Short mmCIF file of N, CA and C in Angstrom, two decimals:
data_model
loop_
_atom_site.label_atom_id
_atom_site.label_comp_id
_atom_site.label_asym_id
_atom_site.label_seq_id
_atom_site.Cartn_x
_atom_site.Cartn_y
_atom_site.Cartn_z
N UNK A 1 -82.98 150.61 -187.46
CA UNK A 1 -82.24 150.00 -188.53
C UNK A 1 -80.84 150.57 -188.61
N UNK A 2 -80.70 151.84 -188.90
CA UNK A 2 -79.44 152.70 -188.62
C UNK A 2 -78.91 152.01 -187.49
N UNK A 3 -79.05 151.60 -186.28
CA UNK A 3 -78.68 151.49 -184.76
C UNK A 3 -77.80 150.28 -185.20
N UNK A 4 -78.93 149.57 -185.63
CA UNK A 4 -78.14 147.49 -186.09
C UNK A 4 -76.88 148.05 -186.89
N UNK A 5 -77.21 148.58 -187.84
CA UNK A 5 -75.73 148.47 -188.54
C UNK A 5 -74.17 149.43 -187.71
N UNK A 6 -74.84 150.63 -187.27
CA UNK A 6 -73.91 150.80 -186.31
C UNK A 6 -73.01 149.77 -185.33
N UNK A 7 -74.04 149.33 -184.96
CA UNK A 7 -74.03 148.31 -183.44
C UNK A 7 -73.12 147.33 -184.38
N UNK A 8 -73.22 146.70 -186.03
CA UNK A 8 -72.61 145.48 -186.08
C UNK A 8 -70.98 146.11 -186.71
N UNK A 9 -70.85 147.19 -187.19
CA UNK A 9 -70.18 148.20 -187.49
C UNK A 9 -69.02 148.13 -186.50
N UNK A 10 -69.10 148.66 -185.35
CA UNK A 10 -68.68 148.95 -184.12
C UNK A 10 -68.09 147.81 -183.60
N UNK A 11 -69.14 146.70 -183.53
CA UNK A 11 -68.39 145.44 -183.19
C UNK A 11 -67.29 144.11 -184.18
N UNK A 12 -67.52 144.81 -185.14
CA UNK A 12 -66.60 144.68 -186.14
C UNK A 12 -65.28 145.09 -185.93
N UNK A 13 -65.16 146.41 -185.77
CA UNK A 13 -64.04 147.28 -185.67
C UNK A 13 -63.21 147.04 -184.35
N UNK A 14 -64.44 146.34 -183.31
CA UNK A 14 -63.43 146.15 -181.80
C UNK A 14 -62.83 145.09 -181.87
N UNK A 15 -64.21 143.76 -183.04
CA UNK A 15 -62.97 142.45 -182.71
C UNK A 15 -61.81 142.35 -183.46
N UNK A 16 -61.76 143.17 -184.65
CA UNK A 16 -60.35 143.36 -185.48
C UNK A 16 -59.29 144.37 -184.53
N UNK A 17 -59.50 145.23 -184.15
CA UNK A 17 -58.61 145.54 -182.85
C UNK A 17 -57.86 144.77 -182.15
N UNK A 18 -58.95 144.06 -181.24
CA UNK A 18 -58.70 142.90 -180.03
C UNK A 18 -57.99 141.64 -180.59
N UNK A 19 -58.64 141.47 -181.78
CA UNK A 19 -57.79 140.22 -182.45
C UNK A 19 -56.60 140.30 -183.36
N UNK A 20 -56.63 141.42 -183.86
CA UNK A 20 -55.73 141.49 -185.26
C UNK A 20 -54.21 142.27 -184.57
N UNK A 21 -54.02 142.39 -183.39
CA UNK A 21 -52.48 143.66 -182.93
C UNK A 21 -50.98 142.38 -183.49
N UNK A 22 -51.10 141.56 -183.12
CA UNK A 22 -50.05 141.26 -183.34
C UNK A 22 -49.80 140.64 -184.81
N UNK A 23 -50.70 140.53 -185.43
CA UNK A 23 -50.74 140.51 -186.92
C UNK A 23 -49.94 141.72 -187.49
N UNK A 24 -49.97 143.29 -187.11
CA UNK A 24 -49.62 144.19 -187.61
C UNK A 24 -48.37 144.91 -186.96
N UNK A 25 -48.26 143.72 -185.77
CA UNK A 25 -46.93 144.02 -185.06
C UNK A 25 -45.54 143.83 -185.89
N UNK A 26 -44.51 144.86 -185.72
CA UNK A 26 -43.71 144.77 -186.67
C UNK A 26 -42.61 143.56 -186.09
N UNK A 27 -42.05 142.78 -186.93
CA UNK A 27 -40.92 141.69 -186.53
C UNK A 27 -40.15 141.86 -185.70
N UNK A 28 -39.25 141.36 -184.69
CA UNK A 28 -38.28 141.88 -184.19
C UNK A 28 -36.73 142.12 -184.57
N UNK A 29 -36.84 143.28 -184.24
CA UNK A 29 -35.07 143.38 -185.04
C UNK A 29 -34.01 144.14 -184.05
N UNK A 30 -33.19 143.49 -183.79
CA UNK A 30 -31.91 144.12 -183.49
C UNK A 30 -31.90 145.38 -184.08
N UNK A 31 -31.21 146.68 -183.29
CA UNK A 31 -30.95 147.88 -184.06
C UNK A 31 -29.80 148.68 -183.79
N UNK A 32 -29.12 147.85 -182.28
CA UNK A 32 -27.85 147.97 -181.86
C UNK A 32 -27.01 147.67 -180.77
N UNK A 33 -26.06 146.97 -181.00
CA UNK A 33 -25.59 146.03 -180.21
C UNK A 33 -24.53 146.84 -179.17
N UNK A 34 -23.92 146.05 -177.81
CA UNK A 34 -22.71 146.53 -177.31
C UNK A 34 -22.29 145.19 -176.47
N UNK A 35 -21.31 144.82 -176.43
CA UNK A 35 -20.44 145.22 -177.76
C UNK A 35 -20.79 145.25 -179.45
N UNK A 36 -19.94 145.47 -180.10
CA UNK A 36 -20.90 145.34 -181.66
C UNK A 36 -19.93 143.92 -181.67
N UNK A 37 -21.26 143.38 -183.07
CA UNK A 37 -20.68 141.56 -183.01
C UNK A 37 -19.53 141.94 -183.67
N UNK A 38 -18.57 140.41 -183.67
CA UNK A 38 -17.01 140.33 -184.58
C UNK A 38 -16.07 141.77 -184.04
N UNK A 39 -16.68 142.17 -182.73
CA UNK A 39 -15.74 143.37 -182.48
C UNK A 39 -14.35 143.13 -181.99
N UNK A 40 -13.72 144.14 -181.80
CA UNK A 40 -12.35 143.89 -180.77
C UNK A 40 -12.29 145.14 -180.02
N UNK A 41 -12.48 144.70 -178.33
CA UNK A 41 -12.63 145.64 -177.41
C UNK A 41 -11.39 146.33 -176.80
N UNK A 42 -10.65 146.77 -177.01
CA UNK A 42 -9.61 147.79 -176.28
C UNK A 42 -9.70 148.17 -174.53
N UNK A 43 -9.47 147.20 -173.69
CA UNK A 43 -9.81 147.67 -172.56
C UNK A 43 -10.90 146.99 -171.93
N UNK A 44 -11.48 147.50 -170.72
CA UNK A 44 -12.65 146.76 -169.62
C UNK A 44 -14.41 146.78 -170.75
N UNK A 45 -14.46 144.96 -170.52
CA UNK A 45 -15.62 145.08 -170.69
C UNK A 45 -16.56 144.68 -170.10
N UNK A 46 -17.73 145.35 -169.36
CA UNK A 46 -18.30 145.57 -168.20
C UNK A 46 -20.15 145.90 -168.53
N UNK A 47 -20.25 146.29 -169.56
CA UNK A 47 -21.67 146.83 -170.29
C UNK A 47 -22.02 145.87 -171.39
N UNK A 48 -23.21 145.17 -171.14
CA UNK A 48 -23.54 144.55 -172.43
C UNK A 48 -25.10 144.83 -172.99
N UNK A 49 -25.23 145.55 -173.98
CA UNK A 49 -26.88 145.88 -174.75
C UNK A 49 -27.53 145.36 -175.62
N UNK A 50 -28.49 144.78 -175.87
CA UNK A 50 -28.75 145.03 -177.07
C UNK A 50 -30.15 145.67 -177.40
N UNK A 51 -30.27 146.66 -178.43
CA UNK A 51 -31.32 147.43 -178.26
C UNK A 51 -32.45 147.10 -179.48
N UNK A 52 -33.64 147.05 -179.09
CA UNK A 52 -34.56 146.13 -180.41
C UNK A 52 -35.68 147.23 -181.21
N UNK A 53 -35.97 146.85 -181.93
CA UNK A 53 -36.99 148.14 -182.83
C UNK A 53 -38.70 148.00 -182.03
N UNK A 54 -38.83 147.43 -180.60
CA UNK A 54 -40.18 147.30 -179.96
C UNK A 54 -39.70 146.80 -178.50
N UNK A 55 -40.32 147.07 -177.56
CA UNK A 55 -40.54 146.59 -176.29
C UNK A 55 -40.15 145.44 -176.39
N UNK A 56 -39.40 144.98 -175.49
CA UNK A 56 -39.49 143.44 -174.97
C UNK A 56 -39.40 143.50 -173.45
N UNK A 57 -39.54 142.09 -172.54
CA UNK A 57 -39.51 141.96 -171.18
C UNK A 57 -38.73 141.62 -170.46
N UNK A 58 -37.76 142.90 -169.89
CA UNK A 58 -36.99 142.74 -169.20
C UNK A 58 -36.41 141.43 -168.22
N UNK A 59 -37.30 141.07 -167.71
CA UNK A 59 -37.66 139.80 -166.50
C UNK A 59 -37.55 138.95 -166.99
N UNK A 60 -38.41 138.39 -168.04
CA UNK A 60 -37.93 137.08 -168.52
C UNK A 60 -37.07 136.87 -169.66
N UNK A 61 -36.62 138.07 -170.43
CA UNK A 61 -35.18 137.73 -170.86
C UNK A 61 -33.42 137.55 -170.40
N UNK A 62 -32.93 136.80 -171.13
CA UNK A 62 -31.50 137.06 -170.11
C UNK A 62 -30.32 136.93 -171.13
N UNK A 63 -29.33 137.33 -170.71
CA UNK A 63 -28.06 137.22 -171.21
C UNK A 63 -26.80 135.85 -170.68
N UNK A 64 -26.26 135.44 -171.85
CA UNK A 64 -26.04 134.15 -171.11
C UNK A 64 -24.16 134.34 -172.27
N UNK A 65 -23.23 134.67 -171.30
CA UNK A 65 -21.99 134.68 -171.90
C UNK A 65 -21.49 133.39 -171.76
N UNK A 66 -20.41 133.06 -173.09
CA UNK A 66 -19.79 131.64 -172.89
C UNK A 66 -18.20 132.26 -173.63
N UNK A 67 -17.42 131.42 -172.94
CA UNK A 67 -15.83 131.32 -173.81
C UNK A 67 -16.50 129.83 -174.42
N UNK A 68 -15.95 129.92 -175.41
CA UNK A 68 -16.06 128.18 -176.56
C UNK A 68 -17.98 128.00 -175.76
N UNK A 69 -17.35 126.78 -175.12
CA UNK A 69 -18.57 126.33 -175.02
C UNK A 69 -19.27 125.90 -173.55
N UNK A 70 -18.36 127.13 -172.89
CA UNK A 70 -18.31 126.98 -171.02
C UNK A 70 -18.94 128.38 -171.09
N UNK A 71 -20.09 128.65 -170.47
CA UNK A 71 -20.50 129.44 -169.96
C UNK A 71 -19.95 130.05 -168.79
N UNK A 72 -19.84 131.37 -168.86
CA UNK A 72 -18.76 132.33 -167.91
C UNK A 72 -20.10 132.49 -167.16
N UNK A 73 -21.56 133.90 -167.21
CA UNK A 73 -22.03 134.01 -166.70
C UNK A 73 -23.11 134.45 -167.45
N UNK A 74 -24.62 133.71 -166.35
CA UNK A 74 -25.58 134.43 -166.44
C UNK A 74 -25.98 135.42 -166.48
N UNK A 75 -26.30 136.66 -167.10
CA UNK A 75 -27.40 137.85 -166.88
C UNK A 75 -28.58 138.20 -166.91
N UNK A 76 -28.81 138.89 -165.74
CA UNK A 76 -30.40 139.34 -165.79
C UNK A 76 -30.56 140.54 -165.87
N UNK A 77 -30.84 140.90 -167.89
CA UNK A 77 -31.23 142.28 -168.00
C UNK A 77 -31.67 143.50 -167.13
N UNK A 78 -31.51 144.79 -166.28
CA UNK A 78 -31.74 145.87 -165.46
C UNK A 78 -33.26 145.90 -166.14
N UNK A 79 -33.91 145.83 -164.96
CA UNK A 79 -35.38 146.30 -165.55
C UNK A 79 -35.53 147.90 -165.68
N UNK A 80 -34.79 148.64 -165.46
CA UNK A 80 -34.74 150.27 -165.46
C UNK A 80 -34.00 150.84 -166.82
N UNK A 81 -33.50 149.73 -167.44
CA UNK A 81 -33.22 150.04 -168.57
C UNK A 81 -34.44 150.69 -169.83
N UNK A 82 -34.39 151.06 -171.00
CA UNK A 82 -35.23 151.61 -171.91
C UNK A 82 -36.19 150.30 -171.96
N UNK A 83 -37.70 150.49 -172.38
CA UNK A 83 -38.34 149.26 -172.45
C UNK A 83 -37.63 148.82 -173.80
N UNK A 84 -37.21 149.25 -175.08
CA UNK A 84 -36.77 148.05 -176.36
C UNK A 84 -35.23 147.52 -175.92
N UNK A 85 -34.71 147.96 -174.60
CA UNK A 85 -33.12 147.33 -174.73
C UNK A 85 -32.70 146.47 -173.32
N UNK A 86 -32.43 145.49 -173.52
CA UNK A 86 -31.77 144.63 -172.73
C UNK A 86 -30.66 145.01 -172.54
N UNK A 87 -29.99 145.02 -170.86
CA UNK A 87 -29.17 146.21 -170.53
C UNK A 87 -28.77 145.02 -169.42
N UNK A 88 -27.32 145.04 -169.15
CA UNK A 88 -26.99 144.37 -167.71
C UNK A 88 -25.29 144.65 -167.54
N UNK A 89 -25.14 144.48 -166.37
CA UNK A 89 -23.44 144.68 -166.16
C UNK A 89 -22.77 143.69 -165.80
N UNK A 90 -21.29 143.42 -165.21
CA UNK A 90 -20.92 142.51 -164.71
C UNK A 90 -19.44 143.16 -164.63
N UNK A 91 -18.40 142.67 -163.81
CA UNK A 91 -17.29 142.99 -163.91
C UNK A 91 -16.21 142.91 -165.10
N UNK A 92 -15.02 143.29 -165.34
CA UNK A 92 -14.84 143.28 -166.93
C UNK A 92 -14.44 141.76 -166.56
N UNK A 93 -14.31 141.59 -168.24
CA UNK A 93 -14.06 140.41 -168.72
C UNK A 93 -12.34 140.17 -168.65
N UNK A 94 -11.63 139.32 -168.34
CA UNK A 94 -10.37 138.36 -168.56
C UNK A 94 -10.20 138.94 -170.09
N UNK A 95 -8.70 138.84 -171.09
CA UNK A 95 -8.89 139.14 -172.50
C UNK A 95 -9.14 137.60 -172.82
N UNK A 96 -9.70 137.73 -173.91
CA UNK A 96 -10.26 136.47 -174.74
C UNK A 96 -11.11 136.67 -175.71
N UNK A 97 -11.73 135.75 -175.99
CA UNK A 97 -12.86 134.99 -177.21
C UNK A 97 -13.88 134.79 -176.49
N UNK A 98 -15.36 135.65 -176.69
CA UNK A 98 -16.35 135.55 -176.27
C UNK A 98 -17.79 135.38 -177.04
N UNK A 99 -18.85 134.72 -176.81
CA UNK A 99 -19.87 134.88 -177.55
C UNK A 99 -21.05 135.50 -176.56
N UNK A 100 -22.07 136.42 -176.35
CA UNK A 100 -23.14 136.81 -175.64
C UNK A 100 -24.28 136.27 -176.82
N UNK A 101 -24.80 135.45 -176.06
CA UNK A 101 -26.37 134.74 -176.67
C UNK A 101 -27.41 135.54 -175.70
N UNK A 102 -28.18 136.10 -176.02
CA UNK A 102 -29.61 136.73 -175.73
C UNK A 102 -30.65 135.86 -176.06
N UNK A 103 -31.84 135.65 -175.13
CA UNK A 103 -33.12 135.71 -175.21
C UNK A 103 -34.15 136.45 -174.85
N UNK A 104 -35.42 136.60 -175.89
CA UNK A 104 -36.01 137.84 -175.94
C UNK A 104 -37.18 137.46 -175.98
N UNK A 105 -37.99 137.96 -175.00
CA UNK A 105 -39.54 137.72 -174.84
C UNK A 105 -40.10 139.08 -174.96
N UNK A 106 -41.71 138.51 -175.24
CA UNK A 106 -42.51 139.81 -175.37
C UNK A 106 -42.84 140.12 -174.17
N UNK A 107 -43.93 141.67 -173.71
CA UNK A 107 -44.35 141.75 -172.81
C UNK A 107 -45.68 140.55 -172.15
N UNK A 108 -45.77 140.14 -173.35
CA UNK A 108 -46.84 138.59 -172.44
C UNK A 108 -46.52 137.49 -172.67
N UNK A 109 -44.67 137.26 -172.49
CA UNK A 109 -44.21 135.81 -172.09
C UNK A 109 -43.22 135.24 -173.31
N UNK A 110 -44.14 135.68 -174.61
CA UNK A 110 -44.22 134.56 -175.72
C UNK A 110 -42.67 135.30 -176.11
N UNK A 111 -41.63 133.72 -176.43
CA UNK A 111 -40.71 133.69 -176.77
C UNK A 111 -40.73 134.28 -178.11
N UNK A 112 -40.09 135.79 -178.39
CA UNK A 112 -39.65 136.24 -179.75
C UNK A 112 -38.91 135.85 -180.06
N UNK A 113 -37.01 135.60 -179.92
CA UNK A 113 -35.94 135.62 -180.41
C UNK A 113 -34.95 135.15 -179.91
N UNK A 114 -33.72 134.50 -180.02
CA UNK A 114 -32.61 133.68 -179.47
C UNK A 114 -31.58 134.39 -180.91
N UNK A 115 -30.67 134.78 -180.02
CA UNK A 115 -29.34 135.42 -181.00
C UNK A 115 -27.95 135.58 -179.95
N UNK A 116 -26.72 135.80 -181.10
CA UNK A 116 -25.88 135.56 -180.07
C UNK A 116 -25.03 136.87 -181.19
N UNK A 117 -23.90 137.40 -180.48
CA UNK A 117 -22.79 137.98 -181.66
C UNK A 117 -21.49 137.83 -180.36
N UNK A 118 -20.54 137.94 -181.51
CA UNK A 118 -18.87 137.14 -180.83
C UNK A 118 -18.32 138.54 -180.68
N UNK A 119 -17.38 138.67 -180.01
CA UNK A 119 -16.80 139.77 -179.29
C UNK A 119 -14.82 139.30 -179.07
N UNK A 120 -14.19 140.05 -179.22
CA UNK A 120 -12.72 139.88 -178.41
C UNK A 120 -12.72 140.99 -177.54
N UNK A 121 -12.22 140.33 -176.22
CA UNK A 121 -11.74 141.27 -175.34
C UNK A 121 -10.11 141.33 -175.50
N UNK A 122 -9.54 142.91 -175.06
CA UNK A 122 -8.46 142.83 -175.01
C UNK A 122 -8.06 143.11 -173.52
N UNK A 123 -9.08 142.69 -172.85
CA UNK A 123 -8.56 142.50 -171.62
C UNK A 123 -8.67 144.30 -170.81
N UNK A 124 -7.85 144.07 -169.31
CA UNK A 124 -7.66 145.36 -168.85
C UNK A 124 -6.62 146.10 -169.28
#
């Protein structure tokens, strides 16, 4: 008798485990950007981050820069970067008006987040 309630006890506790993680998973949030949004850059810009409060997947997220509404270039986040930060390089930027839009997946695919923040370069 003791055993049954153990036994239903136990299997209680594994399927709230197995089922309940992303219920108690915390939201995703930005926690710090590079450039920072509405900035004005002084010089080569060559590094772009953004770092999140949980893991996301390197591989299938990307970075996607535009002037207005012409896309300059694709990025594909460094997978050697920290697992919460999307990390990639590129040569500096021309001076101008820029926006970096990010997309952010979890480690099993599922689309978390689409965000963008605006930037001025001041060039080399």
């Amino acid at each position: 008798m003791v055993l049954r309630r153990s036994a239903g006890f136990w299997l209680v506790l594994a399927s709230v485990l197995i089922v309940q993680p992303t219920a108690w998973a915390d939201e995703l949030r930005v926690m710090d950007t590079g450039p920072v949004n509405k900035g004005v850059e002084d010089g080569r810009i060559d590094e772009f981050y953004v770092r999140f409060n949980q893991p996301v997947d390197h591989i299938k997220s990307e970075f996607v820069i535009k002037r207005g509404n012409d896309v300059v270039e694709v990025l594909q986040p460094r997978f050697t970067a920290e697992p919460n930060t999307l990390y990639a390089e590129r040569s500096p930027l021309p001076a101008g008006e820029y926006t970096l839009v990010w997309s952010v997946r979890a480690l099993d695919g599922r689309q978390l987040a689409v965000g963008e923040l605006t930037f001025r370069s001041q060039g080399q």
